[in-house]
Structure formats: C-alpha cells, structure tokens
Amino acid sequence: MTRAGSLVLGAAALVLSSCGEPEPEVHEAQFFAFGTVVEIVLHGVDADTREKVLDELEADLEYQHRAWHAWEPGALGRVNELLPAGGWFSAGPSILPMVREAAELSRMSGYRFNPAIGRLVGLWGFHGEPGDEPAPPEDEAIQELVAQEPTLDDIEIDNIRMRGHNPAVQIDFGGYAKGTAIDQAIAQLRRSGVEHAIVNMGGDLRAIGQRGERPWRIGIRHPTDEGVFASIELSGDEALVTSGTYERAFEYEGERFHHIIDPATGYPARGLESVTVLHDEAAAADAAATAMLVAGPEEWPEVARAMDMTHAMAINEEGVVWITPPMRQRITFEVEPARVEEVTP
Amino acid sequence: MTRGDFLVALLSLGALPMVYRAQWGRGGEAAFALVRTADATPSRLPLDQSGRHVVPGPLGETIIEIEQGRARIAASPCTNQSCVRAGWIEHTGAATACIPNRISLRIDGHGPGFDTLHY
C-alpha cells in the first residue's frame, strides 16, 4: 500500500474509532412551571452541585411564576389591581425592572410588543382555562379597549413606587416573563459555577458553554407538523426564542383564533405562524419574536432592524420561510421547506 | 496510490456521511416513547410493543397508549383535556404533555440525536 493510501485509511479509522468514545457526563432534569415543561441539561457538573442548583432553579421558577402571573394573586396581580386607580403604590422589586425594560423594548418595536394589553388578552379568554365553547369577543368590546391605547409608557415609576395614567393598562408579560426567568436562571447557574448548560422552557431556550468537545445541538420543531424541522448548534452564550401561534388557540365556526393579539387591531395577528430569533438574551429575543410575528410577513424585517435582531426566521402557514442571511448560516433544515427566501432587514 | 488503495479510500470516505448521521444525526427512526414525570426517573416505552401504561401524577393517573409505532395520552385527569385532544404522535422529536398532571411524552429514536428540542 502506498503512503497516501495508508494516510487515508488511517484518517478513516480515526474517525470511526472516535465514534465509540464514551459520552461526556450530561444530566437532564424536568420541572413544570410557567404553564409549560422546563428542561434543564447540565454538562460536567458534579452530583452535589447538580442537586443544589436544580433545587434552587426549581424554587426560583416556582416563585417567579407566581410573582409574575398576570391574573392570579402575586406581585404582578397586585400591581394590576392598583394601577387603574391612578395613585402611587410600592411595586415588588422583581416587577419594576421588568416594566422598565419591557417598556423600552415596546417602544423599539413600535408597540407591536405591548405587555400593557392584558385586558384585551383576558377579553379573548386567554387568561385561565378555556371555557367549554370559547368564542371571539364582541367587536365593540375589542374596539373600546383598543381605542384607549394602553402602553407601558402610561406607567410612571419613581424609585420603588409606580402609578398608572391610563385605567385600561393591565400588564401581561406573556412570553417575556419566560425569557426573563431563563436569563435569571442562567445567571444563577453561572454564580454556582456551572459553565455548560441549557435552560429550555417551551419556546424560550438559552445555552451556555457546550457539550464536551462539541456545541449543543438543538432540534427545532416544525410550527404545524410533527417532528424536527430544523436544527442549530449553540455554544458560548446564546438564546433561541420562538413566538408561535400554535402555543394557545381555539377554533370557532371553522376559524382559528390564537393568543398573540395585535395591539393595533385587538385581533390575533395574521400572516405568520412563527418567528424564531437568535440573540444573547432570552427576554429581549422573546419581545422581538412576538413583535415580529405581530408585524407580519411584510413588516417583520423592519422590526428586526429596529430591535437590533440580526438572526431571525419567520414562517407562514404555507411553510414559506423568510430568513436573514446570518440566521441562514446557522440553521440546518432537516425537512426542506416549501420555499426559503433570504431577507436582509 | 494503487487502484485498490483508491477504492478503499473512496469506500472509507463514502461511509463517513452514514457514520455522521448515525452518531450525530437527528435521532433516527422513531423507536421509543420517553415518558417523564415531575418526581420519577424517565421511562422509555418501546413503540413496537402496543399497550396502555398508567403514569401517576399529582392529579391522578394519566394513561399513555402505544399502538403500531405511535403514542398518545389516552386519558388524563386534567380539566382542559388538551393533552388528550392532541392525539397520536409518531415522529422523532414530536412531543405532548399534560402540564396540570406534570407528565410529558416525547418520541425518541435510537441515535443520540439532539441535546434538547425547541418548540
């Protein structure tokens, strides 16, 4: 055999033998919080630290879920009770920074991401469990709320106090709360010395480090079909967030009504099934993904630009994919989409 | 390099995509229903063995049904029953859950697949 032939065979043997190496230690845990399944994946964490961080994480998520719940008793529930009266009151320490940051993101999105429309979301029946026969609310009731134009700009904050200037304002952070919880979970994991982990909470995910010698591999579920539609590798510190109409919806007389309400119309946003954003923080990515979905197929790139989101992908109900060039470089389609169009915001 | 060396090299390189797919691909053909609860170790139910499995949760018993390579939540004590209405799942990566009863169900394949799934 010649030297070149030996070299090729040696290389092939090396690759094939590496396939049999044992996997680095990876541990998975599952909780239930924020109305969804929470998956934690840890790599290279000893058993004692693992038990401690998982217990802390679960306790934190349960606390945050109660505190940030839009319509059940808790810190945010209390804020929503007091806002309409217009007087000053002290707000919980976790609520104030969320309102400030969400207000800034709301302005950047042209108010397409608008957590102040809690009354509208509740009017559509998306607070609590759906009734036996959910139906759209009366248009008159919808338009009455839309006309009052509630935004987080109607909330004045002074140190630890806040007051409302628009009785129509009710705060519902939606997915932004999950994103914030994930960002705080990652910070907590880092403080505990964890360098390689995934925190995955139903549409919001953030990964730090990597899995041993390779990046974390994430399968992305198709918005309307079963199974994995695309995949992406994450390493370093990256958040992947999807806002999708399939998360909560009801059917009435053959028409589907989902939970992502367009603040400008008062009706569920039309035109896109899902928007996926890659960013370094989950909360900002969630606000952006929601805003882009509300913006629709024509205007989502403008929102991506306004919110500094360079990596984004939007899908409509026909399976057409619009994707920014940087995102196209990162995504591997496991199932060929109906059509893929690159869009530069 | 001789002709024989070239053939061996070509076959070895040709095998690499298959090896890559098997080791790092998307999990392969659906093989198991992975059932997780809040308190217990996950259980893997082979999809080639039809049957009904009782999974206890805080609200009561959820019934997982396996039939002809697919799985579903057949019954659950939750109020909204959306997990039951979700019906059968059968492709690798497909998942459903009964959140109130703290039970999740996902279809996995034989391969190592993905570290987690994003919805």
Tab-separated table of C-alpha atoms in Angstrom:
chain	number	residue	atom	x	y	z
A	1	MET	CA	0.000	0.000	0.000
A	2	THR	CA	1.269	3.495	-0.783
A	3	ARG	CA	1.824	6.232	1.814
A	4	ALA	CA	-1.195	8.213	0.570
A	5	GLY	CA	-3.426	5.168	0.805
A	6	SER	CA	-2.279	4.467	4.352
A	7	LEU	CA	-2.904	8.080	5.287
A	8	VAL	CA	-6.494	7.988	4.029
A	9	LEU	CA	-7.253	4.683	5.723
A	10	GLY	CA	-5.683	5.915	8.943
A	11	ALA	CA	-7.826	9.020	8.904
A	12	ALA	CA	-10.965	6.990	8.298
A	13	ALA	CA	-10.074	4.618	11.095
A	14	LEU	CA	-9.525	7.542	13.452
A	15	VAL	CA	-12.942	8.985	12.686
A	16	LEU	CA	-14.663	5.629	13.031
A	17	SER	CA	-12.907	4.845	16.301
A	18	SER	CA	-13.834	8.219	17.775
A	19	CYS	CA	-17.486	7.286	17.312
A	20	GLY	CA	-17.074	4.698	20.049
A	21	GLU	CA	-15.729	7.101	22.706
A	22	PRO	CA	-17.912	7.447	25.811
A	23	GLU	CA	-20.202	10.499	26.011
A	24	PRO	CA	-19.230	13.240	28.473
A	25	GLU	CA	-21.383	13.356	31.603
A	26	VAL	CA	-24.677	15.026	30.848
A	27	HIS	CA	-27.635	15.227	33.186
A	28	GLU	CA	-31.204	16.143	32.279
A	29	ALA	CA	-33.918	17.322	34.630
A	30	GLN	CA	-37.517	18.366	34.087
A	31	PHE	CA	-39.819	20.695	36.009
A	32	PHE	CA	-43.218	22.178	35.270
A	33	ALA	CA	-43.507	25.970	35.546
A	34	PHE	CA	-44.960	28.917	33.636
A	35	GLY	CA	-47.582	26.559	32.224
A	36	THR	CA	-45.045	24.518	30.336
A	37	VAL	CA	-42.356	21.842	30.579
A	38	VAL	CA	-38.967	23.163	31.729
A	39	GLU	CA	-35.935	21.117	30.698
A	40	ILE	CA	-32.516	21.658	32.219
A	41	VAL	CA	-29.472	19.997	30.659
A	42	LEU	CA	-26.175	20.180	32.552
A	43	HIS	CA	-22.745	19.059	31.436
A	44	GLY	CA	-19.735	18.481	33.642
A	45	VAL	CA	-21.441	19.258	36.963
A	46	ASP	CA	-20.753	17.024	39.978
A	47	ALA	CA	-23.697	15.353	41.696
A	48	ASP	CA	-23.718	17.577	44.809
A	49	THR	CA	-23.627	20.827	42.845
A	50	ARG	CA	-26.200	19.447	40.449
A	51	GLU	CA	-28.679	18.659	43.207
A	52	LYS	CA	-28.182	22.090	44.774
A	53	VAL	CA	-28.543	24.096	41.540
A	54	LEU	CA	-31.552	22.107	40.341
A	55	ASP	CA	-33.353	22.583	43.657
A	56	GLU	CA	-32.593	26.319	43.555
A	57	LEU	CA	-33.697	26.595	39.953
A	58	GLU	CA	-36.980	24.847	40.575
A	59	ALA	CA	-37.712	27.013	43.622
A	60	ASP	CA	-36.829	30.208	41.710
A	61	LEU	CA	-39.037	29.288	38.751
A	62	GLU	CA	-41.980	28.481	41.012
A	63	TYR	CA	-41.576	31.824	42.809
A	64	GLN	CA	-41.253	33.758	39.545
A	65	HIS	CA	-44.274	32.023	38.018
A	66	ARG	CA	-46.423	33.075	40.982
A	67	ALA	CA	-44.940	36.571	41.236
A	68	TRP	CA	-45.242	37.385	37.515
A	69	HIS	CA	-48.600	35.744	36.857
A	70	ALA	CA	-50.817	38.220	35.005
A	71	TRP	CA	-54.132	37.206	36.534
A	72	GLU	CA	-53.516	35.135	39.654
A	73	PRO	CA	-52.615	36.520	43.116
A	74	GLY	CA	-48.982	37.609	43.312
A	75	ALA	CA	-46.735	40.625	42.883
A	76	LEU	CA	-47.918	41.389	39.339
A	77	GLY	CA	-51.529	40.615	40.204
A	78	ARG	CA	-51.326	43.251	42.959
A	79	VAL	CA	-49.843	45.783	40.535
A	80	ASN	CA	-52.701	45.141	38.115
A	81	GLU	CA	-55.232	45.666	40.907
A	82	LEU	CA	-53.739	49.022	41.914
A	83	LEU	CA	-52.848	50.538	38.525
A	84	PRO	CA	-56.366	51.577	37.408
A	85	ALA	CA	-56.891	53.780	40.476
A	86	GLY	CA	-54.032	56.052	39.388
A	87	GLY	CA	-52.476	56.514	42.811
A	88	TRP	CA	-48.865	55.866	43.894
A	89	PHE	CA	-48.047	52.450	45.330
A	90	SER	CA	-44.915	50.418	46.040
A	91	ALA	CA	-44.260	47.708	43.496
A	92	GLY	CA	-42.445	44.405	44.051
A	93	PRO	CA	-38.668	44.506	43.410
A	94	SER	CA	-38.840	41.999	40.578
A	95	ILE	CA	-41.631	43.870	38.784
A	96	LEU	CA	-40.016	47.326	38.496
A	97	PRO	CA	-37.029	46.389	36.301
A	98	MET	CA	-39.242	44.205	34.115
A	99	VAL	CA	-41.632	47.101	33.481
A	100	ARG	CA	-38.740	49.470	32.661
A	101	GLU	CA	-37.007	47.067	30.288
A	102	ALA	CA	-40.230	45.882	28.660
A	103	ALA	CA	-41.293	49.498	28.114
A	104	GLU	CA	-38.050	50.208	26.235
A	105	LEU	CA	-38.469	47.083	24.089
A	106	SER	CA	-42.091	48.001	23.448
A	107	ARG	CA	-41.060	51.421	22.126
A	108	MET	CA	-38.337	49.889	19.934
A	109	SER	CA	-40.920	47.513	18.458
A	110	GLY	CA	-43.314	50.312	17.554
A	111	TYR	CA	-45.587	48.954	20.332
A	112	ARG	CA	-46.159	45.687	18.479
A	113	PHE	CA	-44.767	44.047	21.632
A	114	ASN	CA	-47.065	45.602	24.205
A	115	PRO	CA	-47.450	43.966	27.656
A	116	ALA	CA	-49.993	46.640	28.679
A	117	ILE	CA	-52.849	44.954	26.767
A	118	GLY	CA	-53.656	42.436	29.486
A	119	ARG	CA	-57.364	43.398	29.372
A	120	LEU	CA	-57.520	42.534	25.666
A	121	VAL	CA	-55.806	39.191	26.195
A	122	GLY	CA	-58.256	38.431	29.003
A	123	LEU	CA	-61.211	39.516	26.842
A	124	TRP	CA	-60.225	36.873	24.305
A	125	GLY	CA	-60.303	34.241	27.032
A	126	PHE	CA	-56.594	33.561	27.149
A	127	HIS	CA	-56.385	34.193	30.882
A	128	GLY	CA	-57.089	30.920	32.618
A	129	GLU	CA	-58.502	27.750	31.148
A	130	PRO	CA	-60.685	27.963	28.025
A	131	GLY	CA	-64.398	27.502	28.566
A	132	ASP	CA	-66.354	24.653	27.051
A	133	GLU	CA	-67.245	26.651	23.931
A	134	PRO	CA	-64.777	29.545	23.536
A	135	ALA	CA	-65.861	32.255	21.142
A	136	PRO	CA	-64.401	35.568	19.950
A	137	PRO	CA	-65.482	38.599	21.997
A	138	GLU	CA	-67.810	41.235	20.560
A	139	ASP	CA	-66.056	43.657	18.227
A	140	GLU	CA	-67.484	46.613	20.172
A	141	ALA	CA	-65.748	45.434	23.355
A	142	ILE	CA	-62.494	44.900	21.455
A	143	GLN	CA	-62.541	48.336	19.853
A	144	GLU	CA	-63.366	50.033	23.152
A	145	LEU	CA	-60.146	48.623	24.640
A	146	VAL	CA	-58.060	49.315	21.531
A	147	ALA	CA	-59.236	52.934	21.496
A	148	GLN	CA	-57.824	53.500	24.988
A	149	GLU	CA	-54.329	52.699	23.632
A	150	PRO	CA	-52.782	51.233	26.780
A	151	THR	CA	-48.972	51.061	26.776
A	152	LEU	CA	-46.296	50.711	29.438
A	153	ASP	CA	-45.499	54.398	28.810
A	154	ASP	CA	-48.692	55.048	30.824
A	155	ILE	CA	-46.908	53.782	33.921
A	156	GLU	CA	-44.812	56.274	35.872
A	157	ILE	CA	-42.026	54.882	38.064
A	158	ASP	CA	-40.334	56.794	40.869
A	159	ASN	CA	-37.757	54.753	42.766
A	160	ILE	CA	-39.786	51.830	44.155
A	161	ARG	CA	-43.193	53.386	43.509
A	162	MET	CA	-45.353	53.375	40.432
A	163	ARG	CA	-48.673	54.767	39.317
A	164	GLY	CA	-50.806	54.382	36.232
A	165	HIS	CA	-52.075	57.173	33.980
A	166	ASN	CA	-54.423	55.010	31.894
A	167	PRO	CA	-57.064	52.831	33.609
A	168	ALA	CA	-57.041	50.499	30.602
A	169	VAL	CA	-53.498	49.317	31.397
A	170	GLN	CA	-53.189	45.774	32.715
A	171	ILE	CA	-49.777	44.122	32.487
A	172	ASP	CA	-49.440	40.681	30.901
A	173	PHE	CA	-45.784	39.969	30.143
A	174	GLY	CA	-46.595	36.791	28.205
A	175	GLY	CA	-43.511	35.029	26.901
A	176	TYR	CA	-41.322	37.926	28.031
A	177	ALA	CA	-41.717	36.602	31.573
A	178	LYS	CA	-40.375	33.195	30.494
A	179	GLY	CA	-37.439	34.857	28.759
A	180	THR	CA	-36.651	36.878	31.866
A	181	ALA	CA	-36.872	33.752	34.045
A	182	ILE	CA	-34.446	31.973	31.740
A	183	ASP	CA	-31.957	34.849	31.758
A	184	GLN	CA	-32.063	34.882	35.558
A	185	ALA	CA	-31.699	31.085	35.687
A	186	ILE	CA	-28.578	31.255	33.541
A	187	ALA	CA	-27.135	33.983	35.777
A	188	GLN	CA	-27.839	31.827	38.828
A	189	LEU	CA	-26.218	28.778	37.228
A	190	ARG	CA	-23.114	30.827	36.429
A	191	ARG	CA	-22.923	32.118	40.009
A	192	SER	CA	-22.992	28.467	41.117
A	193	GLY	CA	-20.013	27.690	38.895
A	194	VAL	CA	-21.926	25.918	36.122
A	195	GLU	CA	-20.323	26.656	32.748
A	196	HIS	CA	-22.174	24.316	30.396
A	197	ALA	CA	-25.972	24.136	30.492
A	198	ILE	CA	-29.249	24.541	28.629
A	199	VAL	CA	-32.387	26.034	30.183
A	200	ASN	CA	-35.331	25.240	27.904
A	201	MET	CA	-38.832	26.496	28.638
A	202	GLY	CA	-41.430	25.907	25.931
A	203	GLY	CA	-40.334	28.190	23.086
A	204	ASP	CA	-37.625	30.012	25.046
A	205	LEU	CA	-34.178	28.485	25.376
A	206	ARG	CA	-30.713	29.671	26.373
A	207	ALA	CA	-27.500	27.645	26.231
A	208	ILE	CA	-24.115	28.363	27.779
A	209	GLY	CA	-20.814	26.621	27.112
A	210	GLN	CA	-21.083	23.454	25.089
A	211	ARG	CA	-21.421	19.709	25.424
A	212	GLY	CA	-17.897	18.467	25.968
A	213	GLU	CA	-15.960	18.840	22.722
A	214	ARG	CA	-18.898	19.891	20.592
A	215	PRO	CA	-21.584	22.606	20.566
A	216	TRP	CA	-25.053	21.968	21.955
A	217	ARG	CA	-27.309	20.572	19.223
A	218	ILE	CA	-30.872	21.890	19.267
A	219	GLY	CA	-33.728	20.393	17.241
A	220	ILE	CA	-36.372	22.915	16.173
A	221	ARG	CA	-39.898	21.597	15.950
A	222	HIS	CA	-41.996	22.416	12.905
A	223	PRO	CA	-44.641	25.042	13.728
A	224	THR	CA	-47.518	22.958	12.401
A	225	ASP	CA	-46.292	19.420	11.716
A	226	GLU	CA	-44.835	16.743	13.938
A	227	GLY	CA	-41.155	16.135	14.340
A	228	VAL	CA	-37.996	18.152	13.869
A	229	PHE	CA	-37.941	20.649	11.018
A	230	ALA	CA	-34.576	22.319	11.512
A	231	SER	CA	-31.570	22.286	13.822
A	232	ILE	CA	-28.968	24.680	15.127
A	233	GLU	CA	-25.723	24.390	17.093
A	234	LEU	CA	-25.264	26.713	20.051
A	235	SER	CA	-22.148	27.486	22.061
A	236	GLY	CA	-20.784	30.294	24.206
A	237	ASP	CA	-23.946	32.008	25.418
A	238	GLU	CA	-26.906	32.144	23.075
A	239	ALA	CA	-30.688	32.317	23.384
A	240	LEU	CA	-33.098	30.818	20.867
A	241	VAL	CA	-36.684	32.012	21.148
A	242	THR	CA	-39.761	31.261	19.057
A	243	SER	CA	-43.095	33.041	19.193
A	244	GLY	CA	-45.744	30.801	17.651
A	245	THR	CA	-49.478	30.961	17.051
A	246	TYR	CA	-49.781	27.250	17.795
A	247	GLU	CA	-48.999	27.686	21.514
A	248	ARG	CA	-52.556	28.666	22.515
A	249	ALA	CA	-55.594	28.890	20.261
A	250	PHE	CA	-59.242	27.947	19.890
A	251	GLU	CA	-61.485	27.269	16.929
A	252	TYR	CA	-64.833	28.917	16.416
A	253	GLU	CA	-67.050	28.261	13.400
A	254	GLY	CA	-64.112	26.903	11.446
A	255	GLU	CA	-61.803	29.835	12.139
A	256	ARG	CA	-58.746	29.616	14.392
A	257	PHE	CA	-58.058	32.363	16.943
A	258	HIS	CA	-54.668	32.325	18.684
A	259	HIS	CA	-53.305	34.164	21.709
A	260	ILE	CA	-50.857	36.664	20.116
A	261	ILE	CA	-53.032	39.742	19.912
A	262	ASP	CA	-52.096	42.647	17.642
A	263	PRO	CA	-52.388	45.697	19.923
A	264	ALA	CA	-53.302	47.915	16.965
A	265	THR	CA	-56.331	45.871	15.862
A	266	GLY	CA	-57.313	43.993	19.002
A	267	TYR	CA	-57.448	40.758	16.997
A	268	PRO	CA	-54.981	37.837	16.722
A	269	ALA	CA	-52.068	38.724	14.443
A	270	ARG	CA	-52.347	37.352	10.896
A	271	GLY	CA	-49.850	36.293	8.262
A	272	LEU	CA	-47.144	34.393	10.160
A	273	GLU	CA	-47.237	31.103	12.093
A	274	SER	CA	-43.970	31.563	13.941
A	275	VAL	CA	-40.904	33.753	14.306
A	276	THR	CA	-37.600	32.421	15.681
A	277	VAL	CA	-34.868	34.731	16.947
A	278	LEU	CA	-31.277	34.025	17.995
A	279	HIS	CA	-29.821	36.560	20.423
A	280	ASP	CA	-27.670	36.753	23.535
A	281	GLU	CA	-30.604	37.308	25.908
A	282	ALA	CA	-33.881	35.378	26.009
A	283	ALA	CA	-36.103	38.204	27.308
A	284	ALA	CA	-35.194	40.676	24.543
A	285	ALA	CA	-35.404	37.884	21.966
A	286	ASP	CA	-38.894	36.950	23.162
A	287	ALA	CA	-40.129	40.542	22.932
A	288	ALA	CA	-38.659	40.816	19.433
A	289	ALA	CA	-40.090	37.482	18.236
A	290	THR	CA	-43.558	38.500	19.438
A	291	ALA	CA	-43.284	41.928	17.820
A	292	MET	CA	-42.100	40.458	14.507
A	293	LEU	CA	-44.954	37.964	14.463
A	294	VAL	CA	-47.436	40.778	15.062
A	295	ALA	CA	-45.761	42.831	12.309
A	296	GLY	CA	-46.473	40.103	9.732
A	297	PRO	CA	-44.742	38.962	6.529
A	298	GLU	CA	-44.185	42.439	5.060
A	299	GLU	CA	-43.050	44.420	8.080
A	300	TRP	CA	-41.175	41.943	10.289
A	301	PRO	CA	-37.754	42.859	8.804
A	302	GLU	CA	-38.309	46.496	9.782
A	303	VAL	CA	-38.987	45.411	13.375
A	304	ALA	CA	-35.904	43.163	13.357
A	305	ARG	CA	-33.788	46.137	12.329
A	306	ALA	CA	-35.368	48.458	14.899
A	307	MET	CA	-34.738	45.934	17.684
A	308	ASP	CA	-31.170	45.027	16.576
A	309	MET	CA	-32.067	41.424	15.841
A	310	THR	CA	-29.742	40.189	13.082
A	311	HIS	CA	-30.619	36.479	13.338
A	312	ALA	CA	-34.307	35.824	12.636
A	313	MET	CA	-36.572	33.412	10.753
A	314	ALA	CA	-40.296	33.809	10.010
A	315	ILE	CA	-42.634	31.059	8.743
A	316	ASN	CA	-46.160	31.316	7.370
A	317	GLU	CA	-48.910	28.690	7.321
A	318	GLU	CA	-47.917	27.538	3.833
A	319	GLY	CA	-44.445	26.674	5.167
A	320	VAL	CA	-42.665	29.529	3.374
A	321	VAL	CA	-39.556	30.560	5.319
A	322	TRP	CA	-38.145	34.089	5.331
A	323	ILE	CA	-34.721	34.215	6.948
A	324	THR	CA	-31.941	36.750	7.497
A	325	PRO	CA	-28.565	35.787	5.951
A	326	PRO	CA	-26.767	35.435	9.315
A	327	MET	CA	-29.554	33.119	10.543
A	328	ARG	CA	-29.377	31.133	7.288
A	329	GLN	CA	-25.740	30.400	8.049
A	330	ARG	CA	-26.660	28.933	11.426
A	331	ILE	CA	-29.776	26.890	10.600
A	332	THR	CA	-29.765	23.411	9.060
A	333	PHE	CA	-33.118	22.427	7.564
A	334	GLU	CA	-33.866	18.786	8.392
A	335	VAL	CA	-37.012	18.954	6.250
A	336	GLU	CA	-36.890	21.026	3.079
A	337	PRO	CA	-39.290	23.991	3.437
A	338	ALA	CA	-41.825	24.876	0.731
A	339	ARG	CA	-39.663	27.898	-0.115
A	340	VAL	CA	-36.806	29.793	1.541
A	341	GLU	CA	-36.239	33.494	0.922
A	342	GLU	CA	-33.351	35.433	2.395
A	343	VAL	CA	-34.347	38.848	3.677
A	344	THR	CA	-31.930	41.497	4.856
A	345	PRO	CA	-33.600	43.782	7.419
B	1	MET	CA	-1.646	5.227	-4.740
B	2	THR	CA	-2.726	1.965	-6.449
B	3	ARG	CA	-6.200	1.329	-7.820
B	4	GLY	CA	-7.011	-0.828	-4.791
B	5	ASP	CA	-5.893	1.892	-2.368
B	6	PHE	CA	-8.074	4.368	-4.184
B	7	LEU	CA	-11.119	2.086	-3.930
B	8	VAL	CA	-10.609	1.508	-0.206
B	9	ALA	CA	-10.132	5.216	0.396
B	10	LEU	CA	-13.277	6.018	-1.586
B	11	LEU	CA	-15.351	3.486	0.381
B	12	SER	CA	-14.000	4.774	3.699
B	13	LEU	CA	-14.796	8.365	2.841
B	14	GLY	CA	-18.175	7.323	1.491
B	15	ALA	CA	-19.010	5.733	4.830
B	16	LEU	CA	-18.377	8.963	6.729
B	17	PRO	CA	-21.752	10.617	5.997
B	18	MET	CA	-23.553	7.477	7.217
B	19	VAL	CA	-21.411	7.353	10.352
B	20	TYR	CA	-22.010	11.080	10.920
B	21	ARG	CA	-25.739	10.623	10.521
B	22	ALA	CA	-25.867	7.627	12.846
B	23	GLN	CA	-23.777	9.275	15.551
B	24	TRP	CA	-24.760	12.916	15.234
B	25	GLY	CA	-27.911	12.836	13.140
B	26	ARG	CA	-31.414	13.767	14.233
B	27	GLY	CA	-32.084	10.689	16.359
B	28	GLY	CA	-33.023	8.264	13.632
B	29	GLU	CA	-36.272	6.402	13.167
B	30	ALA	CA	-38.819	6.698	15.966
B	31	ALA	CA	-38.204	3.909	18.484
B	32	PHE	CA	-39.311	4.942	21.974
B	33	ALA	CA	-41.887	6.995	23.794
B	34	LEU	CA	-39.995	8.886	26.513
B	35	VAL	CA	-42.310	9.500	29.473
B	36	ARG	CA	-41.246	11.952	32.155
B	37	THR	CA	-42.954	12.919	35.370
B	38	ALA	CA	-42.034	15.530	37.945
B	39	ASP	CA	-40.811	13.037	40.506
B	40	ALA	CA	-39.696	9.832	38.802
B	41	THR	CA	-36.878	8.704	36.563
B	42	PRO	CA	-37.855	8.923	32.888
B	43	SER	CA	-39.152	5.724	31.318
B	44	ARG	CA	-38.723	4.639	27.710
B	45	LEU	CA	-41.583	2.658	26.227
B	46	PRO	CA	-40.736	0.765	23.007
B	47	LEU	CA	-43.052	1.784	20.187
B	48	ASP	CA	-43.112	-1.746	18.806
B	49	GLN	CA	-44.931	-3.021	21.912
B	50	SER	CA	-48.577	-1.959	21.910
B	51	GLY	CA	-50.226	-1.413	25.242
B	52	ARG	CA	-51.561	1.044	27.799
B	53	HIS	CA	-49.400	2.385	30.628
B	54	VAL	CA	-50.592	4.028	33.827
B	55	VAL	CA	-48.487	7.012	34.887
B	56	PRO	CA	-49.312	8.583	38.254
B	57	GLY	CA	-49.232	12.331	38.741
B	58	PRO	CA	-50.356	14.841	41.379
B	59	LEU	CA	-53.913	14.947	39.980
B	60	GLY	CA	-54.256	11.215	39.418
B	61	GLU	CA	-53.442	8.674	36.729
B	62	THR	CA	-52.577	9.542	33.132
B	63	ILE	CA	-52.889	6.729	30.583
B	64	ILE	CA	-50.201	6.530	27.877
B	65	GLU	CA	-51.155	4.320	24.939
B	66	ILE	CA	-48.699	2.768	22.476
B	67	GLU	CA	-50.019	1.315	19.235
B	68	GLN	CA	-48.370	0.442	15.931
B	69	GLY	CA	-45.323	2.674	16.336
B	70	ARG	CA	-47.103	5.704	17.757
B	71	ALA	CA	-48.075	7.016	21.175
B	72	ARG	CA	-50.664	9.294	22.746
B	73	ILE	CA	-52.078	10.457	26.044
B	74	ALA	CA	-55.288	8.433	26.004
B	75	ALA	CA	-56.713	9.760	29.259
B	76	SER	CA	-55.716	12.230	31.949
B	77	PRO	CA	-57.410	13.775	34.995
B	78	CYS	CA	-56.797	17.421	33.897
B	79	THR	CA	-59.712	19.791	33.332
B	80	ASN	CA	-58.989	21.076	29.820
B	81	GLN	CA	-58.084	17.699	28.227
B	82	SER	CA	-55.907	19.412	25.585
B	83	CYS	CA	-53.300	16.678	26.035
B	84	VAL	CA	-55.881	14.022	25.120
B	85	ARG	CA	-57.187	16.074	22.189
B	86	ALA	CA	-53.605	16.387	20.881
B	87	GLY	CA	-53.913	12.760	19.788
B	88	TRP	CA	-51.227	10.445	18.405
B	89	ILE	CA	-47.576	11.388	17.907
B	90	GLU	CA	-45.200	9.209	15.917
B	91	HIS	CA	-42.177	11.063	14.505
B	92	THR	CA	-38.848	11.511	16.296
B	93	GLY	CA	-38.965	14.791	18.177
B	94	ALA	CA	-42.762	15.002	18.423
B	95	ALA	CA	-43.978	15.711	21.939
B	96	THR	CA	-47.018	16.407	24.058
B	97	ALA	CA	-47.639	16.900	27.771
B	98	CYS	CA	-50.258	17.063	30.497
B	99	ILE	CA	-48.987	20.114	32.348
B	100	PRO	CA	-51.512	20.006	35.214
B	101	ASN	CA	-50.631	16.369	35.950
B	102	ARG	CA	-46.874	17.020	35.422
B	103	ILE	CA	-46.376	14.398	32.696
B	104	SER	CA	-44.589	14.771	29.346
B	105	LEU	CA	-44.423	12.389	26.403
B	106	ARG	CA	-41.861	12.573	23.564
B	107	ILE	CA	-40.906	10.302	20.661
B	108	ASP	CA	-37.185	9.452	20.593
B	109	GLY	CA	-35.060	7.487	18.143
B	110	HIS	CA	-32.103	5.176	18.642
B	111	GLY	CA	-29.426	7.740	17.829
B	112	PRO	CA	-28.050	10.305	20.290
B	113	GLY	CA	-29.987	12.984	18.379
B	114	PHE	CA	-30.406	16.433	19.819
B	115	ASP	CA	-29.494	17.697	23.263
B	116	THR	CA	-32.907	19.284	23.558
B	117	LEU	CA	-35.846	20.222	21.370
B	118	HIS	CA	-37.052	23.760	20.774
B	119	TYR	CA	-40.737	24.398	20.221
